[in-house]
PDB file of C-alpha atoms in Angstrom:
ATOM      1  CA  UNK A  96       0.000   0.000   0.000  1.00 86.00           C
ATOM      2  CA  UNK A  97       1.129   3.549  -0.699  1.00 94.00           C
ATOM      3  CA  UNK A  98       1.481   6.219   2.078  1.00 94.00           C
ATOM      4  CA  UNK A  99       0.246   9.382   2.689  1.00 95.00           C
ATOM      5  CA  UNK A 100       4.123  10.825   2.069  1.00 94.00           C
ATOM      6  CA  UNK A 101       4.407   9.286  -1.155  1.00 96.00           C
ATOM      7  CA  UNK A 102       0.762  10.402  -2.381  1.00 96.00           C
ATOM      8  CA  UNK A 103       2.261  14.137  -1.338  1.00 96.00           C
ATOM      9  CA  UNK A 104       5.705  12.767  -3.662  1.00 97.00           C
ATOM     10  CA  UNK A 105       4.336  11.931  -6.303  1.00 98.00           C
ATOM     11  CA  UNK A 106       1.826  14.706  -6.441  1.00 97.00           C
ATOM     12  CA  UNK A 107       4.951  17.003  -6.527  1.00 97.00           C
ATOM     13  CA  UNK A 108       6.619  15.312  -8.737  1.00 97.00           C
ATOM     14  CA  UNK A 109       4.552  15.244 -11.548  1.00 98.00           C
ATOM     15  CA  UNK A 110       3.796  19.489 -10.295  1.00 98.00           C
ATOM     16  CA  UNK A 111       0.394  18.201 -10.010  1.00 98.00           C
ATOM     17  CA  UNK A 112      -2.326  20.466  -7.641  1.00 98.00           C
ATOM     18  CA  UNK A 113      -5.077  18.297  -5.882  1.00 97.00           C
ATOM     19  CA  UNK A 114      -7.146  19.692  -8.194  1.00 98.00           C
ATOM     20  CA  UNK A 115      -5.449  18.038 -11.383  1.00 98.00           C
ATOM     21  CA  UNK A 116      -5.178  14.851  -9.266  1.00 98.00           C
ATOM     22  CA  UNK A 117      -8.860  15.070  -8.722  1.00 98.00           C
ATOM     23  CA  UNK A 118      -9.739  15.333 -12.389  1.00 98.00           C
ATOM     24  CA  UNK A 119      -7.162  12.566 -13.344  1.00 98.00           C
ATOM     25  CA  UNK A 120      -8.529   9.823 -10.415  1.00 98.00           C
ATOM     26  CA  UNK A 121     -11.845  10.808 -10.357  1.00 98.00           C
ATOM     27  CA  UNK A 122     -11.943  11.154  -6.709  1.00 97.00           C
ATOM     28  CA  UNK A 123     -12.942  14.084  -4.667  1.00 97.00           C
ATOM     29  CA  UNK A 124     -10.628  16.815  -3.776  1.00 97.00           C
ATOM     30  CA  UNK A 125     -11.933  16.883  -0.234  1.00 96.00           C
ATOM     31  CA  UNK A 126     -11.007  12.926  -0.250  1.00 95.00           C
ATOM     32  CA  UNK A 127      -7.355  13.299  -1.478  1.00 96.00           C
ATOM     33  CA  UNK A 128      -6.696  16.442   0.757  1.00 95.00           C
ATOM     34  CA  UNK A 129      -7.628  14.236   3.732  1.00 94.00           C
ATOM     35  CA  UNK A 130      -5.392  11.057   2.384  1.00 94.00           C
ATOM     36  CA  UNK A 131      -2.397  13.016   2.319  1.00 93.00           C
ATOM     37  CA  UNK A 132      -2.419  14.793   6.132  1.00 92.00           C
ATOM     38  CA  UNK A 133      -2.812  11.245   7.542  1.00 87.00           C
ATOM     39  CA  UNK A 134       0.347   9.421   8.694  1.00 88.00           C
ATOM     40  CA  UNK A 135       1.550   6.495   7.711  1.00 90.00           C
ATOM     41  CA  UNK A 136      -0.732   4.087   4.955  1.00 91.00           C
ATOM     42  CA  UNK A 137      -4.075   6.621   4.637  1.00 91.00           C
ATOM     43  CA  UNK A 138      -7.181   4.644   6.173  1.00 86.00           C
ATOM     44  CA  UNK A 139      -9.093   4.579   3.087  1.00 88.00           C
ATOM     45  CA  UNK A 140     -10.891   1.995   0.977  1.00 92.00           C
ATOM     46  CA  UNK A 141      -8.152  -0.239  -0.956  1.00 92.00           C
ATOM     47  CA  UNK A 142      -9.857   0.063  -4.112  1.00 96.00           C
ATOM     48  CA  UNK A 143      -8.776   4.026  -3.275  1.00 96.00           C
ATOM     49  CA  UNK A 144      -5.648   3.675  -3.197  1.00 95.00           C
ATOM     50  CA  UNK A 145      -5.014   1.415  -6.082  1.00 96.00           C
ATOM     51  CA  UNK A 146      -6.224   4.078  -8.048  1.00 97.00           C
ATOM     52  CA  UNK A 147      -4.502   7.170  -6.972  1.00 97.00           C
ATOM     53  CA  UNK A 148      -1.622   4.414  -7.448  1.00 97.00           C
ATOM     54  CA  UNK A 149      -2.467   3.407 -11.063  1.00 98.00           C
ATOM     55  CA  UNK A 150      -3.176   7.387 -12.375  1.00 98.00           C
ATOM     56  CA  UNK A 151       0.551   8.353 -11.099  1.00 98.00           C
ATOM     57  CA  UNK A 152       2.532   5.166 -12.420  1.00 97.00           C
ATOM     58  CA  UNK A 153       0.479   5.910 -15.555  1.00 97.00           C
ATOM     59  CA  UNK A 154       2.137   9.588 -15.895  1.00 97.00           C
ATOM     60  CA  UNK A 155       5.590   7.932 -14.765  1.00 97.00           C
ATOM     61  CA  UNK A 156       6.212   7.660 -11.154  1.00 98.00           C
ATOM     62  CA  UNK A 157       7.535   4.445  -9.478  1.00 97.00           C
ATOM     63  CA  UNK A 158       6.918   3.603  -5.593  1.00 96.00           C
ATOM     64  CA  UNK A 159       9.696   2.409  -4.303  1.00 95.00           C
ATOM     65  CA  UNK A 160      10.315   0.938  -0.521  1.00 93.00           C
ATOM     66  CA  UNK A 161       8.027  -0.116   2.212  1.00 90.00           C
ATOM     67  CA  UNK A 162       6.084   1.724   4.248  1.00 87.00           C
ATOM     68  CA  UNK A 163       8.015   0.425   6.808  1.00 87.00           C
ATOM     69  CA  UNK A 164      11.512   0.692   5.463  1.00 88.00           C
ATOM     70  CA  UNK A 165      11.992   3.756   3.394  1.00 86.00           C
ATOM     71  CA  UNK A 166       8.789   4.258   1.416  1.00 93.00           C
ATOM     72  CA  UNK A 167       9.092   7.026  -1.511  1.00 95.00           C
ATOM     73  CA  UNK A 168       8.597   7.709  -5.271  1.00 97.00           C
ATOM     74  CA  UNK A 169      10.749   8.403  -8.254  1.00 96.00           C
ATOM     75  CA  UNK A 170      10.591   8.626 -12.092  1.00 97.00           C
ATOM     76  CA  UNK A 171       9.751   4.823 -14.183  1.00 94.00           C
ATOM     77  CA  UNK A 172      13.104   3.851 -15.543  1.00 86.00           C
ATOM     78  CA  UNK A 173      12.446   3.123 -19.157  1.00 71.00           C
TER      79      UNK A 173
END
């Protein structure tokens, strides 16, 4: 599962606002706002998650690490 600090990443990454993560997921803004203050894996459906995963490797970013060991993002190696 992806953490709160690597939603935030990947977000920043990319130079995405909420609001472009919003429109990309499909999620509300309110809902993502809320995943990324939490600590740790966000308490949120899994079927959630999977897609704020799937919309950022889609535009490039990796997760790398654990959330227990190092947890972060970086660009897809190609």
């Amino acid at each position: 599962m992806i953490t709160s600090d690597q939603i935030r990443a990947a977000r920043a990454l990319l130079r995405w606002s909420g609001k472009d993560l919003a429109d990309k997921t499909g999620l509300g803004f309110s809902t993502l706002m809320r995943l990324e203050v939490l600590e740790g894996v966000p308490s949120a459906q899994a079927k959630t998650l999977e897609i704020i995963q799937k919309t950022f490797e889609e535009a490039g970013v990796e997760f790398i690490g654990t959330p227990e060991s190092g947890a972060g993002v970086r660009w897809k190696i190609q």
